[in-house]
């Protein structure tokens, strides 16, 4: 058995197995095919370009809920099984080029705890503010020193760190239970865009 980057196992050389894997791999990397529905709740805006966000509720038609289950099953490859969805959730599908390339599962909440920025981030900010001048003078000659800064990868910043929250809860109306985008659509700030729709459109 071979394990691909999509997490699926298959038998190389088995024509049927390889064909099924190719289909699964394409859906995992680029999103699940979706031609749309006539009565869908679709949100569009200039910020979404030609894409749209489709919302699905628990009391929607079986066809809509079945599509959600298909998407959730794909999310479980990375996020784990049997916890993502419950009956009070609202699901927001990010649709691009006739594929569901992202999904946000939101739930109503009454309060939340603000995350405290990691100490390393605070120290780095103070260090940057107190950095020495980058100009060097030799008589009438002024040299500009080039400073190279490395931006840490967002996915690595919280590795092996605890997430610390404030002790006092703050009022809140929308909680993001799970969010996931296909690998080809990550690092494009799409998560933020879809999250804003879940908050403003339905929970404000």
Coordinates of C-alpha atoms in Angstrom, one line a residue:
X1 CA 0.0 0.0 0.0
X2 CA 1.2 3.5 -0.8
X3 CA 0.1 6.6 1.1
X4 CA -0.2 9.9 -0.9
X5 CA -0.2 13.5 0.4
X6 CA -4.0 13.3 0.5
X7 CA -3.7 10.7 3.2
X8 CA -5.4 7.9 1.2
X9 CA -3.9 4.5 0.9
X10 CA -4.0 2.6 -2.4
X11 CA -2.3 -0.2 -4.3
X12 CA 0.1 0.9 -7.0
X13 CA -0.5 -1.1 -10.1
X14 CA -4.1 -1.9 -9.4
X15 CA -5.9 0.0 -12.2
X16 CA -9.2 0.3 -10.4
X17 CA -7.6 1.4 -7.1
X18 CA -5.3 3.9 -8.8
X19 CA -8.3 5.4 -10.7
X20 CA -10.3 5.8 -7.5
X21 CA -7.3 7.3 -5.8
X22 CA -6.8 9.8 -8.6
X23 CA -10.4 11.0 -8.3
X24 CA -10.2 11.3 -4.5
X25 CA -6.8 13.1 -4.7
X26 CA -8.2 15.7 -7.1
X27 CA -11.2 16.4 -4.9
X28 CA -8.9 16.6 -1.8
X29 CA -6.4 19.0 -3.4
X30 CA -8.8 21.2 -5.4
X31 CA -12.3 20.7 -3.8
X32 CA -15.4 18.6 -4.3
X33 CA -17.3 19.1 -7.6
X34 CA -20.4 21.3 -7.2
X35 CA -22.6 22.7 -10.0
X36 CA -24.9 24.5 -7.6
X37 CA -28.6 24.5 -6.7
X38 CA -31.5 26.5 -7.9
X39 CA -32.7 27.5 -4.4
X40 CA -29.3 27.9 -2.7
X41 CA -28.5 30.6 -0.2
X42 CA -25.6 32.2 -2.0
X43 CA -23.7 35.3 -0.8
X44 CA -21.6 37.2 -3.4
X45 CA -19.6 40.4 -3.2
X46 CA -16.8 42.2 -5.1
X47 CA -14.4 40.8 -2.5
X48 CA -15.3 37.2 -3.5
X49 CA -14.6 38.0 -7.2
X50 CA -16.5 35.3 -9.2
X51 CA -16.7 33.0 -6.2
X52 CA -19.6 32.6 -3.7
X53 CA -20.4 31.4 -0.2
X54 CA -23.4 29.0 0.1
X55 CA -25.1 28.5 3.5
X56 CA -26.8 25.2 4.5
X57 CA -29.0 24.7 7.5
X58 CA -30.1 21.6 9.4
X59 CA -33.6 21.7 8.0
X60 CA -32.6 22.0 4.3
X61 CA -33.3 19.4 1.7
X62 CA -31.6 16.0 1.9
X63 CA -29.6 16.8 -1.3
X64 CA -28.1 19.8 0.5
X65 CA -27.4 18.0 3.7
X66 CA -25.9 15.0 1.8
X67 CA -23.5 17.4 0.0
X68 CA -22.5 18.8 3.5
X69 CA -21.8 15.3 4.7
X70 CA -19.6 14.7 1.7
X71 CA -17.6 17.8 2.5
X72 CA -17.4 17.0 6.2
X73 CA -16.1 13.5 5.3
X74 CA -13.2 15.2 3.4
X75 CA -12.5 17.6 6.3
X76 CA -12.2 14.6 8.6
X77 CA -9.2 13.4 6.7
X78 CA -7.3 16.2 8.5
X79 CA -9.4 17.2 11.4
X80 CA -10.5 13.9 12.8
X81 CA -13.8 12.0 12.8
X82 CA -17.2 12.3 14.4
X83 CA -17.1 15.8 16.0
X84 CA -17.4 18.4 13.3
X85 CA -21.1 18.7 12.8
X86 CA -24.2 18.8 15.1
X87 CA -27.8 19.9 14.5
X88 CA -27.3 23.5 15.6
X89 CA -24.5 24.2 13.2
X90 CA -24.7 26.3 10.1
X91 CA -22.4 25.4 7.3
X92 CA -20.8 27.8 4.8
X93 CA -19.4 26.4 1.6
X94 CA -16.8 28.4 -0.4
X95 CA -17.5 27.7 -4.1
X96 CA -14.9 28.4 -6.7
X97 CA -14.8 27.2 -10.3
X98 CA -17.6 24.7 -9.7
X99 CA -15.8 23.1 -6.8
X100 CA -16.4 23.4 -3.0
X101 CA -12.8 24.4 -2.1
X102 CA -13.5 25.4 1.5
X103 CA -16.0 24.9 4.4
X104 CA -16.7 26.7 7.6
X105 CA -18.9 25.1 10.3
X106 CA -20.3 27.7 12.7
X107 CA -22.4 27.4 15.9
X108 CA -24.2 29.9 18.0
X109 CA -22.4 30.8 21.3
X110 CA -23.0 33.2 24.1
X111 CA -19.5 34.0 25.2
X112 CA -15.8 33.5 24.3
X113 CA -12.4 33.9 25.7
X114 CA -9.9 36.2 23.9
X115 CA -6.6 34.6 22.9
X116 CA -3.5 36.2 24.4
X117 CA -0.7 36.8 21.9
X118 CA 2.3 34.5 22.5
X119 CA 5.1 36.1 24.5
X120 CA 7.6 35.6 21.7
X121 CA 5.5 37.8 19.5
X122 CA 5.5 40.6 22.1
X123 CA 9.2 40.3 22.6
X124 CA 9.8 40.4 18.8
X125 CA 7.6 43.6 18.5
X126 CA 9.6 45.3 21.3
X127 CA 12.9 44.2 19.7
X128 CA 11.9 45.6 16.3
X129 CA 10.9 48.9 17.9
X130 CA 14.2 49.2 19.6
X131 CA 16.4 48.2 16.7
X132 CA 19.4 50.4 16.1
X133 CA 19.7 52.7 13.1
X134 CA 20.5 51.1 9.8
X135 CA 22.6 54.0 8.6
X136 CA 26.3 54.2 9.0
X137 CA 28.3 57.4 8.5
X138 CA 31.8 57.7 7.3
X139 CA 32.5 61.4 7.0
X140 CA 30.3 62.7 4.2
X141 CA 29.5 59.2 3.1
X142 CA 26.3 57.6 4.3
X143 CA 25.8 53.8 4.0
X144 CA 22.5 52.1 4.4
X145 CA 22.6 48.7 6.0
X146 CA 20.2 46.2 4.5
X147 CA 18.2 44.3 7.2
X148 CA 16.7 41.0 6.3
X149 CA 13.7 39.8 8.3
X150 CA 12.3 36.3 8.3
X151 CA 8.5 36.0 8.5
X152 CA 7.6 32.9 10.4
X153 CA 5.2 30.5 8.7
X154 CA 1.7 30.9 10.1
X155 CA 1.2 27.1 10.3
X156 CA 4.4 26.7 12.4
X157 CA 3.9 29.5 14.9
X158 CA 1.8 27.6 17.4
X159 CA 3.6 24.3 17.0
X160 CA 4.3 22.8 20.5
X161 CA 2.9 25.9 22.2
X162 CA -0.1 26.2 24.5
X163 CA -2.9 28.6 23.4
X164 CA -3.5 30.9 26.3
X165 CA -6.7 32.8 26.8
X166 CA -7.9 35.6 29.0
X167 CA -9.7 34.5 32.2
X168 CA -12.7 36.8 31.7
X169 CA -15.3 35.8 29.1
X170 CA -16.6 38.3 26.5
X171 CA -20.0 38.3 24.9
X172 CA -20.0 36.5 21.5
X173 CA -22.6 35.2 19.1
X174 CA -20.8 33.1 16.5
X175 CA -18.2 30.3 17.2
X176 CA -16.2 28.7 14.5
X177 CA -16.3 25.0 15.2
X178 CA -14.3 23.9 12.2
X179 CA -12.8 25.4 9.1
X180 CA -10.8 23.8 6.3
X181 CA -9.8 24.6 2.7
X182 CA -8.4 22.5 0.0
X183 CA -4.5 22.6 -0.1
X184 CA -4.6 24.6 -3.4
X185 CA -6.7 27.3 -1.8
X186 CA -4.8 27.9 1.4
X187 CA -2.7 31.0 2.3
X188 CA -5.1 33.3 0.4
X189 CA -7.0 34.8 3.3
X190 CA -10.1 33.0 2.3
X191 CA -10.7 31.7 5.8
X192 CA -11.1 35.3 7.0
X193 CA -13.5 36.1 4.2
X194 CA -15.8 33.2 4.9
X195 CA -15.6 33.7 8.6
X196 CA -16.8 37.3 8.1
X197 CA -19.8 36.0 6.2
X198 CA -20.8 33.6 9.0
X199 CA -20.6 36.4 11.5
X200 CA -22.2 39.3 9.7
X201 CA -24.8 37.6 7.6
X202 CA -26.4 35.3 10.1
X203 CA -25.3 36.0 13.7
X204 CA -25.4 39.8 13.9

